[in-house]
């Protein structure tokens, strides 16, 4: 099924005028590292623009340079140097958050990244796995994929994985496969691991374990720049945190993200537009699809 404006409008969530920050959920964003600060800032910025009530950022203290300035509405929780204390700290946060994101800009060589991914796979009520966390999932697939596929046995929602085509190639160990062959493996991977896969390429495929496949063509080459995926992951997590159905959250964020990209391209041109322009144009995208 091709995702279009009519479908997204039919999914528009009701936002109560009597709501408050507790009503609209709390997102936990695990992102950033000393030399990858921008990914954290982009993910947090778009999450804040999703309509979520609160966003808590969990990352190394050195990663907060730009996010503190750009995102004054966020809550900041630096990593504890001790893995065990960090796990206790994060477990406490998970008792209050409604969705979590892990991956943008994380240091995959830091043992805390693996520990946090393991904890979120087993405990986060709703979860988006992106970027560096997908690399860890591919590298430690024997240990981590069973945790992914058994989430519903622990009364957790299916996780959403957001790989670009290269990350998906590593996930399925498909070194020699063409892009078309990788796309055809998406349904099998989704079913085998009981997760929703958002496969990002020139078109984006959202595949569910129930054999539903949604194709988004609302995109342009100007979005093919580092950071666009971080914006999408943050937006998707914010929608999940508000209680939106995971499939609806995945498809809607992909379309709205693409719509914001179309507005940016028309205003600035595909060559000059930046991922930050996607965030700036989210309000226009919401208005156009009736997500008031």
PDB file of C-alpha atoms in Angstrom:
ATOM      1  CA  UNK A   1       0.000   0.000   0.000  1.00  0.00           C
ATOM      2  CA  UNK A   2       1.305   3.433  -0.916  1.00  0.00           C
ATOM      3  CA  UNK A   3       1.107   5.932   1.940  1.00  0.00           C
ATOM      4  CA  UNK A   4      -0.771   9.042   0.865  1.00  0.00           C
ATOM      5  CA  UNK A   5      -2.208  12.174   2.430  1.00  0.00           C
ATOM      6  CA  UNK A   6      -5.693  10.679   2.712  1.00  0.00           C
ATOM      7  CA  UNK A   7      -4.399   7.763   4.782  1.00  0.00           C
ATOM      8  CA  UNK A   8      -2.354  10.010   7.092  1.00  0.00           C
ATOM      9  CA  UNK A   9      -5.324  12.350   7.584  1.00  0.00           C
ATOM     10  CA  UNK A  10      -7.502   9.371   8.556  1.00  0.00           C
ATOM     11  CA  UNK A  11      -4.986   8.559  11.292  1.00  0.00           C
ATOM     12  CA  UNK A  12      -4.869  12.088  12.755  1.00  0.00           C
ATOM     13  CA  UNK A  13      -4.824  11.703  16.569  1.00  0.00           C
ATOM     14  CA  UNK A  14      -7.135  13.717  18.778  1.00  0.00           C
ATOM     15  CA  UNK A  15      -5.234  16.179  20.976  1.00  0.00           C
ATOM     16  CA  UNK A  16      -7.321  17.150  23.987  1.00  0.00           C
ATOM     17  CA  UNK A  17      -7.379  20.813  24.971  1.00  0.00           C
ATOM     18  CA  UNK A  18      -7.587  19.570  28.568  1.00  0.00           C
ATOM     19  CA  UNK A  19      -4.294  17.705  28.289  1.00  0.00           C
ATOM     20  CA  UNK A  20      -1.032  18.537  30.042  1.00  0.00           C
ATOM     21  CA  UNK A  21       2.589  17.412  29.820  1.00  0.00           C
ATOM     22  CA  UNK A  22       1.747  14.205  31.667  1.00  0.00           C
ATOM     23  CA  UNK A  23      -1.069  13.450  29.244  1.00  0.00           C
ATOM     24  CA  UNK A  24       1.138  13.498  26.171  1.00  0.00           C
ATOM     25  CA  UNK A  25       3.795  11.073  27.354  1.00  0.00           C
ATOM     26  CA  UNK A  26       7.519  11.086  28.043  1.00  0.00           C
ATOM     27  CA  UNK A  27      10.166   9.980  25.556  1.00  0.00           C
ATOM     28  CA  UNK A  28      13.615   8.742  26.532  1.00  0.00           C
ATOM     29  CA  UNK A  29      16.271   9.436  23.886  1.00  0.00           C
ATOM     30  CA  UNK A  30      19.530   7.512  24.302  1.00  0.00           C
ATOM     31  CA  UNK A  31      21.845   9.210  21.850  1.00  0.00           C
ATOM     32  CA  UNK A  32      25.113  11.013  21.276  1.00  0.00           C
ATOM     33  CA  UNK A  33      28.790  10.614  22.037  1.00  0.00           C
ATOM     34  CA  UNK A  34      31.758  12.937  22.336  1.00  0.00           C
ATOM     35  CA  UNK A  35      32.313  13.273  18.596  1.00  0.00           C
ATOM     36  CA  UNK A  36      28.709  12.653  17.448  1.00  0.00           C
ATOM     37  CA  UNK A  37      26.816  15.437  19.206  1.00  0.00           C
ATOM     38  CA  UNK A  38      24.717  16.546  16.247  1.00  0.00           C
ATOM     39  CA  UNK A  39      22.801  13.282  15.927  1.00  0.00           C
ATOM     40  CA  UNK A  40      21.564  13.660  19.484  1.00  0.00           C
ATOM     41  CA  UNK A  41      20.505  17.271  18.895  1.00  0.00           C
ATOM     42  CA  UNK A  42      18.579  16.421  15.720  1.00  0.00           C
ATOM     43  CA  UNK A  43      16.754  13.474  17.295  1.00  0.00           C
ATOM     44  CA  UNK A  44      15.819  15.415  20.425  1.00  0.00           C
ATOM     45  CA  UNK A  45      14.742  18.484  18.444  1.00  0.00           C
ATOM     46  CA  UNK A  46      12.360  16.529  16.229  1.00  0.00           C
ATOM     47  CA  UNK A  47      11.046  14.531  19.199  1.00  0.00           C
ATOM     48  CA  UNK A  48      10.194  17.786  20.960  1.00  0.00           C
ATOM     49  CA  UNK A  49       8.335  18.908  17.805  1.00  0.00           C
ATOM     50  CA  UNK A  50       6.227  15.731  17.781  1.00  0.00           C
ATOM     51  CA  UNK A  51       3.767  16.929  20.412  1.00  0.00           C
ATOM     52  CA  UNK A  52       5.158  14.751  23.205  1.00  0.00           C
ATOM     53  CA  UNK A  53       4.868  16.079  26.765  1.00  0.00           C
ATOM     54  CA  UNK A  54       8.477  15.598  27.897  1.00  0.00           C
ATOM     55  CA  UNK A  55      11.766  14.393  26.456  1.00  0.00           C
ATOM     56  CA  UNK A  56      14.599  13.054  28.596  1.00  0.00           C
ATOM     57  CA  UNK A  57      18.044  12.775  26.981  1.00  0.00           C
ATOM     58  CA  UNK A  58      20.413  10.084  28.211  1.00  0.00           C
ATOM     59  CA  UNK A  59      23.976  10.293  26.922  1.00  0.00           C
ATOM     60  CA  UNK A  60      27.606  10.939  27.869  1.00  0.00           C
ATOM     61  CA  UNK A  61      28.161  14.325  29.498  1.00  0.00           C
ATOM     62  CA  UNK A  62      30.442  15.340  26.606  1.00  0.00           C
ATOM     63  CA  UNK A  63      27.630  14.834  24.085  1.00  0.00           C
ATOM     64  CA  UNK A  64      25.388  17.613  25.400  1.00  0.00           C
ATOM     65  CA  UNK A  65      27.242  20.597  23.951  1.00  0.00           C
ATOM     66  CA  UNK A  66      24.791  21.538  21.203  1.00  0.00           C
ATOM     67  CA  UNK A  67      21.655  19.923  22.630  1.00  0.00           C
ATOM     68  CA  UNK A  68      21.695  22.035  25.793  1.00  0.00           C
ATOM     69  CA  UNK A  69      21.644  25.194  23.678  1.00  0.00           C
ATOM     70  CA  UNK A  70      19.270  24.020  20.946  1.00  0.00           C
ATOM     71  CA  UNK A  71      16.801  22.101  23.128  1.00  0.00           C
ATOM     72  CA  UNK A  72      16.212  23.976  26.409  1.00  0.00           C
ATOM     73  CA  UNK A  73      12.893  22.138  26.869  1.00  0.00           C
ATOM     74  CA  UNK A  74      14.606  18.747  27.245  1.00  0.00           C
ATOM     75  CA  UNK A  75      15.630  17.033  30.486  1.00  0.00           C
ATOM     76  CA  UNK A  76      19.283  15.947  30.675  1.00  0.00           C
ATOM     77  CA  UNK A  77      20.639  12.840  32.376  1.00  0.00           C
ATOM     78  CA  UNK A  78      24.356  12.176  31.823  1.00  0.00           C
ATOM     79  CA  UNK A  79      25.676   8.612  31.857  1.00  0.00           C
ATOM     80  CA  UNK A  80      27.039   7.339  35.125  1.00  0.00           C
ATOM     81  CA  UNK A  81      30.593   6.022  34.717  1.00  0.00           C
ATOM     82  CA  UNK A  82      29.544   2.760  36.348  1.00  0.00           C
ATOM     83  CA  UNK A  83      27.540   0.428  34.091  1.00  0.00           C
ATOM     84  CA  UNK A  84      25.644  -1.043  37.037  1.00  0.00           C
ATOM     85  CA  UNK A  85      24.635   2.377  38.364  1.00  0.00           C
ATOM     86  CA  UNK A  86      23.677   3.488  34.846  1.00  0.00           C
ATOM     87  CA  UNK A  87      21.411   0.435  34.528  1.00  0.00           C
ATOM     88  CA  UNK A  88      19.701   1.252  37.833  1.00  0.00           C
ATOM     89  CA  UNK A  89      19.322   4.883  36.776  1.00  0.00           C
ATOM     90  CA  UNK A  90      17.819   3.930  33.413  1.00  0.00           C
ATOM     91  CA  UNK A  91      15.495   1.350  34.947  1.00  0.00           C
ATOM     92  CA  UNK A  92      14.099   4.115  37.134  1.00  0.00           C
ATOM     93  CA  UNK A  93      13.500   6.305  34.074  1.00  0.00           C
ATOM     94  CA  UNK A  94      11.786   3.437  32.262  1.00  0.00           C
ATOM     95  CA  UNK A  95       9.188   3.250  35.017  1.00  0.00           C
ATOM     96  CA  UNK A  96       7.984   6.681  33.840  1.00  0.00           C
ATOM     97  CA  UNK A  97       8.667   6.930  30.106  1.00  0.00           C
ATOM     98  CA  UNK A  98       6.146   5.838  27.490  1.00  0.00           C
ATOM     99  CA  UNK A  99       8.598   5.268  24.613  1.00  0.00           C
ATOM    100  CA  UNK A 100      12.342   5.167  24.052  1.00  0.00           C
ATOM    101  CA  UNK A 101      14.820   5.651  21.239  1.00  0.00           C
ATOM    102  CA  UNK A 102      18.356   4.329  21.174  1.00  0.00           C
ATOM    103  CA  UNK A 103      21.025   4.765  18.560  1.00  0.00           C
ATOM    104  CA  UNK A 104      21.643   8.191  17.001  1.00  0.00           C
ATOM    105  CA  UNK A 105      25.318   9.021  17.435  1.00  0.00           C
ATOM    106  CA  UNK A 106      26.050   6.458  20.152  1.00  0.00           C
ATOM    107  CA  UNK A 107      29.553   5.056  20.561  1.00  0.00           C
ATOM    108  CA  UNK A 108      29.257   1.386  19.649  1.00  0.00           C
ATOM    109  CA  UNK A 109      32.605   0.640  21.312  1.00  0.00           C
ATOM    110  CA  UNK A 110      31.378   1.947  24.672  1.00  0.00           C
ATOM    111  CA  UNK A 111      30.192  -1.048  26.774  1.00  0.00           C
ATOM    112  CA  UNK A 112      27.431   1.158  28.168  1.00  0.00           C
ATOM    113  CA  UNK A 113      25.816   1.278  24.717  1.00  0.00           C
ATOM    114  CA  UNK A 114      25.433  -2.510  24.592  1.00  0.00           C
ATOM    115  CA  UNK A 115      24.150  -2.621  28.162  1.00  0.00           C
ATOM    116  CA  UNK A 116      21.570   0.095  27.475  1.00  0.00           C
ATOM    117  CA  UNK A 117      20.360  -1.591  24.290  1.00  0.00           C
ATOM    118  CA  UNK A 118      19.908  -4.860  26.168  1.00  0.00           C
ATOM    119  CA  UNK A 119      17.943  -3.114  28.902  1.00  0.00           C
ATOM    120  CA  UNK A 120      15.692  -1.235  26.476  1.00  0.00           C
ATOM    121  CA  UNK A 121      14.982  -4.355  24.419  1.00  0.00           C
ATOM    122  CA  UNK A 122      13.791  -6.116  27.566  1.00  0.00           C
ATOM    123  CA  UNK A 123      12.108  -3.238  29.400  1.00  0.00           C
ATOM    124  CA  UNK A 124      11.142  -0.209  27.274  1.00  0.00           C
ATOM    125  CA  UNK A 125       7.354  -0.204  26.745  1.00  0.00           C
ATOM    126  CA  UNK A 126       7.748   1.125  23.195  1.00  0.00           C
ATOM    127  CA  UNK A 127      11.039   1.284  21.379  1.00  0.00           C
ATOM    128  CA  UNK A 128      12.752   2.660  18.268  1.00  0.00           C
ATOM    129  CA  UNK A 129      16.143   1.130  17.400  1.00  0.00           C
ATOM    130  CA  UNK A 130      18.209   3.304  15.060  1.00  0.00           C
ATOM    131  CA  UNK A 131      21.725   4.006  13.768  1.00  0.00           C
ATOM    132  CA  UNK A 132      24.487   2.757  16.099  1.00  0.00           C
ATOM    133  CA  UNK A 133      22.078   0.515  17.988  1.00  0.00           C
ATOM    134  CA  UNK A 134      21.309  -1.286  14.710  1.00  0.00           C
ATOM    135  CA  UNK A 135      25.039  -1.854  14.316  1.00  0.00           C
ATOM    136  CA  UNK A 136      25.142  -3.483  17.740  1.00  0.00           C
ATOM    137  CA  UNK A 137      22.064  -5.555  16.896  1.00  0.00           C
ATOM    138  CA  UNK A 138      23.822  -6.852  13.772  1.00  0.00           C
ATOM    139  CA  UNK A 139      27.135  -7.481  15.530  1.00  0.00           C
ATOM    140  CA  UNK A 140      25.611  -9.287  18.507  1.00  0.00           C
ATOM    141  CA  UNK A 141      22.621 -10.802  16.729  1.00  0.00           C
ATOM    142  CA  UNK A 142      22.773 -14.155  18.525  1.00  0.00           C
ATOM    143  CA  UNK A 143      22.393 -12.457  21.895  1.00  0.00           C
ATOM    144  CA  UNK A 144      20.113  -9.547  20.982  1.00  0.00           C
ATOM    145  CA  UNK A 145      17.680 -10.764  18.311  1.00  0.00           C
ATOM    146  CA  UNK A 146      16.008 -13.206  20.746  1.00  0.00           C
ATOM    147  CA  UNK A 147      15.343 -10.243  23.053  1.00  0.00           C
ATOM    148  CA  UNK A 148      13.814  -8.367  20.131  1.00  0.00           C
ATOM    149  CA  UNK A 149      11.512 -11.164  19.021  1.00  0.00           C
ATOM    150  CA  UNK A 150      10.225 -11.943  22.524  1.00  0.00           C
ATOM    151  CA  UNK A 151       9.176  -8.426  23.514  1.00  0.00           C
ATOM    152  CA  UNK A 152       5.458  -9.177  23.352  1.00  0.00           C
ATOM    153  CA  UNK A 153       5.953 -12.119  25.703  1.00  0.00           C
ATOM    154  CA  UNK A 154       7.016  -9.475  28.244  1.00  0.00           C
ATOM    155  CA  UNK A 155       3.908  -7.365  27.481  1.00  0.00           C
ATOM    156  CA  UNK A 156       5.923  -4.808  25.517  1.00  0.00           C
ATOM    157  CA  UNK A 157       4.994  -3.390  22.111  1.00  0.00           C
ATOM    158  CA  UNK A 158       6.851  -4.602  19.058  1.00  0.00           C
ATOM    159  CA  UNK A 159      10.000  -2.572  18.513  1.00  0.00           C
ATOM    160  CA  UNK A 160      10.484  -0.445  15.396  1.00  0.00           C
ATOM    161  CA  UNK A 161      13.813  -0.783  13.578  1.00  0.00           C
ATOM    162  CA  UNK A 162      14.794   2.041  11.214  1.00  0.00           C
ATOM    163  CA  UNK A 163      17.729   0.814   9.085  1.00  0.00           C
ATOM    164  CA  UNK A 164      18.917   2.397   5.883  1.00  0.00           C
ATOM    165  CA  UNK A 165      19.743  -0.117   3.176  1.00  0.00           C
ATOM    166  CA  UNK A 166      23.361  -0.551   4.332  1.00  0.00           C
ATOM    167  CA  UNK A 167      22.386  -1.172   7.939  1.00  0.00           C
ATOM    168  CA  UNK A 168      19.770  -3.677   6.846  1.00  0.00           C
ATOM    169  CA  UNK A 169      22.374  -5.473   4.737  1.00  0.00           C
ATOM    170  CA  UNK A 170      24.412  -5.998   7.902  1.00  0.00           C
ATOM    171  CA  UNK A 171      21.374  -7.083   9.899  1.00  0.00           C
ATOM    172  CA  UNK A 172      20.509  -9.886   7.459  1.00  0.00           C
ATOM    173  CA  UNK A 173      24.157 -10.743   6.682  1.00  0.00           C
ATOM    174  CA  UNK A 174      23.407  -9.952   3.051  1.00  0.00           C
ATOM    175  CA  UNK A 175      26.798  -8.794   1.785  1.00  0.00           C
ATOM    176  CA  UNK A 176      26.196  -9.928  -1.794  1.00  0.00           C
ATOM    177  CA  UNK A 177      22.532  -8.982  -2.105  1.00  0.00           C
ATOM    178  CA  UNK A 178      21.220  -6.248  -4.387  1.00  0.00           C
ATOM    179  CA  UNK A 179      18.935  -3.522  -3.055  1.00  0.00           C
ATOM    180  CA  UNK A 180      15.928  -5.253  -4.612  1.00  0.00           C
ATOM    181  CA  UNK A 181      16.881  -8.531  -2.932  1.00  0.00           C
ATOM    182  CA  UNK A 182      17.317  -6.757   0.405  1.00  0.00           C
ATOM    183  CA  UNK A 183      13.871  -5.185   0.084  1.00  0.00           C
ATOM    184  CA  UNK A 184      12.407  -8.630  -0.542  1.00  0.00           C
ATOM    185  CA  UNK A 185      14.042  -9.896   2.677  1.00  0.00           C
ATOM    186  CA  UNK A 186      12.332  -7.205   4.737  1.00  0.00           C
ATOM    187  CA  UNK A 187       9.073  -9.138   5.251  1.00  0.00           C
ATOM    188  CA  UNK A 188      10.908 -12.282   6.325  1.00  0.00           C
ATOM    189  CA  UNK A 189      13.082 -10.409   8.815  1.00  0.00           C
ATOM    190  CA  UNK A 190      10.073  -8.574  10.246  1.00  0.00           C
ATOM    191  CA  UNK A 191       8.106 -11.783  10.749  1.00  0.00           C
ATOM    192  CA  UNK A 192      11.006 -13.854  12.078  1.00  0.00           C
ATOM    193  CA  UNK A 193      11.914 -11.205  14.666  1.00  0.00           C
ATOM    194  CA  UNK A 194       8.394  -9.911  15.430  1.00  0.00           C
ATOM    195  CA  UNK A 195       9.322  -6.302  14.807  1.00  0.00           C
ATOM    196  CA  UNK A 196       8.311  -3.441  12.526  1.00  0.00           C
ATOM    197  CA  UNK A 197      11.003  -2.558   9.980  1.00  0.00           C
ATOM    198  CA  UNK A 198      11.229   0.888   8.413  1.00  0.00           C
ATOM    199  CA  UNK A 199      13.661   0.315   5.547  1.00  0.00           C
ATOM    200  CA  UNK A 200      15.000   3.662   4.339  1.00  0.00           C
ATOM    201  CA  UNK A 201      16.061   4.119   0.739  1.00  0.00           C
ATOM    202  CA  UNK A 202      14.933   6.326  -2.188  1.00  0.00           C
ATOM    203  CA  UNK A 203      11.526   4.977  -1.189  1.00  0.00           C
ATOM    204  CA  UNK A 204      10.836   3.905   2.385  1.00  0.00           C
ATOM    205  CA  UNK A 205       9.191   0.573   3.142  1.00  0.00           C
ATOM    206  CA  UNK A 206       7.405   0.005   6.450  1.00  0.00           C
ATOM    207  CA  UNK A 207       6.978  -3.730   6.935  1.00  0.00           C
ATOM    208  CA  UNK A 208       5.006  -5.397   9.729  1.00  0.00           C
ATOM    209  CA  UNK A 209       5.146  -9.005  10.984  1.00  0.00           C
ATOM    210  CA  UNK A 210       1.490  -9.312   9.905  1.00  0.00           C
ATOM    211  CA  UNK A 211       2.555  -9.043   6.233  1.00  0.00           C
ATOM    212  CA  UNK A 212       1.403  -5.428   5.892  1.00  0.00           C
ATOM    213  CA  UNK A 213       3.698  -3.347   3.694  1.00  0.00           C
ATOM    214  CA  UNK A 214       3.438   0.436   3.402  1.00  0.00           C
ATOM    215  CA  UNK A 215       5.482   2.307   0.803  1.00  0.00           C
ATOM    216  CA  UNK A 216       6.312   5.985   1.122  1.00  0.00           C
ATOM    217  CA  UNK A 217       7.366   7.924  -1.972  1.00  0.00           C
ATOM    218  CA  UNK A 218       7.083  11.371  -0.339  1.00  0.00           C
ATOM    219  CA  UNK A 219      10.800  12.121  -0.350  1.00  0.00           C
ATOM    220  CA  UNK A 220      13.458  13.855  -2.405  1.00  0.00           C
ATOM    221  CA  UNK A 221      17.201  13.717  -2.967  1.00  0.00           C
ATOM    222  CA  UNK A 222      17.749  16.729  -0.706  1.00  0.00           C
ATOM    223  CA  UNK A 223      16.926  14.466   2.230  1.00  0.00           C
ATOM    224  CA  UNK A 224      19.821  12.193   1.333  1.00  0.00           C
ATOM    225  CA  UNK A 225      22.147  13.812   3.871  1.00  0.00           C
ATOM    226  CA  UNK A 226      23.568  12.720   7.191  1.00  0.00           C
ATOM    227  CA  UNK A 227      21.151  13.615   9.972  1.00  0.00           C
ATOM    228  CA  UNK A 228      17.853  13.103   8.141  1.00  0.00           C
ATOM    229  CA  UNK A 229      17.450   9.683   9.752  1.00  0.00           C
ATOM    230  CA  UNK A 230      18.037  11.124  13.216  1.00  0.00           C
ATOM    231  CA  UNK A 231      15.190  13.570  12.619  1.00  0.00           C
ATOM    232  CA  UNK A 232      12.901  10.711  11.568  1.00  0.00           C
ATOM    233  CA  UNK A 233      13.816   8.548  14.569  1.00  0.00           C
ATOM    234  CA  UNK A 234      13.109  11.355  17.037  1.00  0.00           C
ATOM    235  CA  UNK A 235       9.777  12.176  15.410  1.00  0.00           C
ATOM    236  CA  UNK A 236       8.697   8.546  15.395  1.00  0.00           C
ATOM    237  CA  UNK A 237       9.616   8.124  19.063  1.00  0.00           C
ATOM    238  CA  UNK A 238       7.613  11.208  19.999  1.00  0.00           C
ATOM    239  CA  UNK A 239       4.537   9.812  18.245  1.00  0.00           C
ATOM    240  CA  UNK A 240       4.967   6.472  20.032  1.00  0.00           C
ATOM    241  CA  UNK A 241       5.337   8.211  23.386  1.00  0.00           C
ATOM    242  CA  UNK A 242       1.921   9.845  22.894  1.00  0.00           C
ATOM    243  CA  UNK A 243       0.275   6.435  22.631  1.00  0.00           C
ATOM    244  CA  UNK A 244      -0.106   6.312  18.854  1.00  0.00           C
ATOM    245  CA  UNK A 245      -0.263   2.769  17.445  1.00  0.00           C
ATOM    246  CA  UNK A 246       3.252   1.644  16.405  1.00  0.00           C
ATOM    247  CA  UNK A 247       2.353   0.989  12.755  1.00  0.00           C
ATOM    248  CA  UNK A 248       0.515   4.325  12.540  1.00  0.00           C
ATOM    249  CA  UNK A 249       3.437   6.083  14.262  1.00  0.00           C
ATOM    250  CA  UNK A 250       5.946   4.530  11.864  1.00  0.00           C
ATOM    251  CA  UNK A 251       4.023   5.283   8.654  1.00  0.00           C
ATOM    252  CA  UNK A 252       2.869   8.736   9.752  1.00  0.00           C
ATOM    253  CA  UNK A 253       6.324   9.880  10.824  1.00  0.00           C
ATOM    254  CA  UNK A 254       7.814   8.690   7.540  1.00  0.00           C
ATOM    255  CA  UNK A 255       5.192  10.586   5.513  1.00  0.00           C
ATOM    256  CA  UNK A 256       5.255  13.772   7.619  1.00  0.00           C
ATOM    257  CA  UNK A 257       9.066  13.726   7.586  1.00  0.00           C
ATOM    258  CA  UNK A 258       8.938  13.460   3.791  1.00  0.00           C
ATOM    259  CA  UNK A 259       6.352  16.229   3.554  1.00  0.00           C
ATOM    260  CA  UNK A 260       8.571  18.531   5.602  1.00  0.00           C
ATOM    261  CA  UNK A 261      11.373  17.630   3.209  1.00  0.00           C
ATOM    262  CA  UNK A 262       9.234  18.596   0.235  1.00  0.00           C
ATOM    263  CA  UNK A 263       8.538  22.001   1.785  1.00  0.00           C
ATOM    264  CA  UNK A 264      12.237  22.518   2.509  1.00  0.00           C
ATOM    265  CA  UNK A 265      13.166  21.561  -1.053  1.00  0.00           C
ATOM    266  CA  UNK A 266      10.644  23.983  -2.526  1.00  0.00           C
ATOM    267  CA  UNK A 267      11.932  26.824  -0.361  1.00  0.00           C
ATOM    268  CA  UNK A 268      15.669  26.188  -0.356  1.00  0.00           C
ATOM    269  CA  UNK A 269      16.346  23.711  -3.134  1.00  0.00           C
ATOM    270  CA  UNK A 270      17.395  20.079  -2.799  1.00  0.00           C
ATOM    271  CA  UNK A 271      21.097  20.899  -2.902  1.00  0.00           C
ATOM    272  CA  UNK A 272      21.051  23.524  -0.152  1.00  0.00           C
ATOM    273  CA  UNK A 273      18.486  22.100   2.280  1.00  0.00           C
ATOM    274  CA  UNK A 274      19.671  20.570   5.559  1.00  0.00           C
ATOM    275  CA  UNK A 275      18.183  18.054   8.007  1.00  0.00           C
ATOM    276  CA  UNK A 276      17.541  20.922  10.420  1.00  0.00           C
ATOM    277  CA  UNK A 277      15.199  22.396   7.806  1.00  0.00           C
ATOM    278  CA  UNK A 278      13.009  19.296   8.113  1.00  0.00           C
ATOM    279  CA  UNK A 279      12.414  20.102  11.777  1.00  0.00           C
ATOM    280  CA  UNK A 280      11.608  23.728  10.987  1.00  0.00           C
ATOM    281  CA  UNK A 281       9.004  22.641   8.446  1.00  0.00           C
ATOM    282  CA  UNK A 282       7.190  20.075  10.601  1.00  0.00           C
ATOM    283  CA  UNK A 283       4.474  22.622  11.559  1.00  0.00           C
ATOM    284  CA  UNK A 284       3.566  23.066   7.869  1.00  0.00           C
ATOM    285  CA  UNK A 285       3.463  19.307   7.379  1.00  0.00           C
ATOM    286  CA  UNK A 286       1.149  18.853  10.374  1.00  0.00           C
ATOM    287  CA  UNK A 287      -1.193  21.541   9.128  1.00  0.00           C
ATOM    288  CA  UNK A 288      -1.360  20.013   5.649  1.00  0.00           C
ATOM    289  CA  UNK A 289      -2.284  16.515   6.900  1.00  0.00           C
ATOM    290  CA  UNK A 290      -4.677  17.676   9.604  1.00  0.00           C
ATOM    291  CA  UNK A 291      -2.528  16.777  12.597  1.00  0.00           C
ATOM    292  CA  UNK A 292      -3.441  19.910  14.593  1.00  0.00           C
TER     293      UNK A 292
END
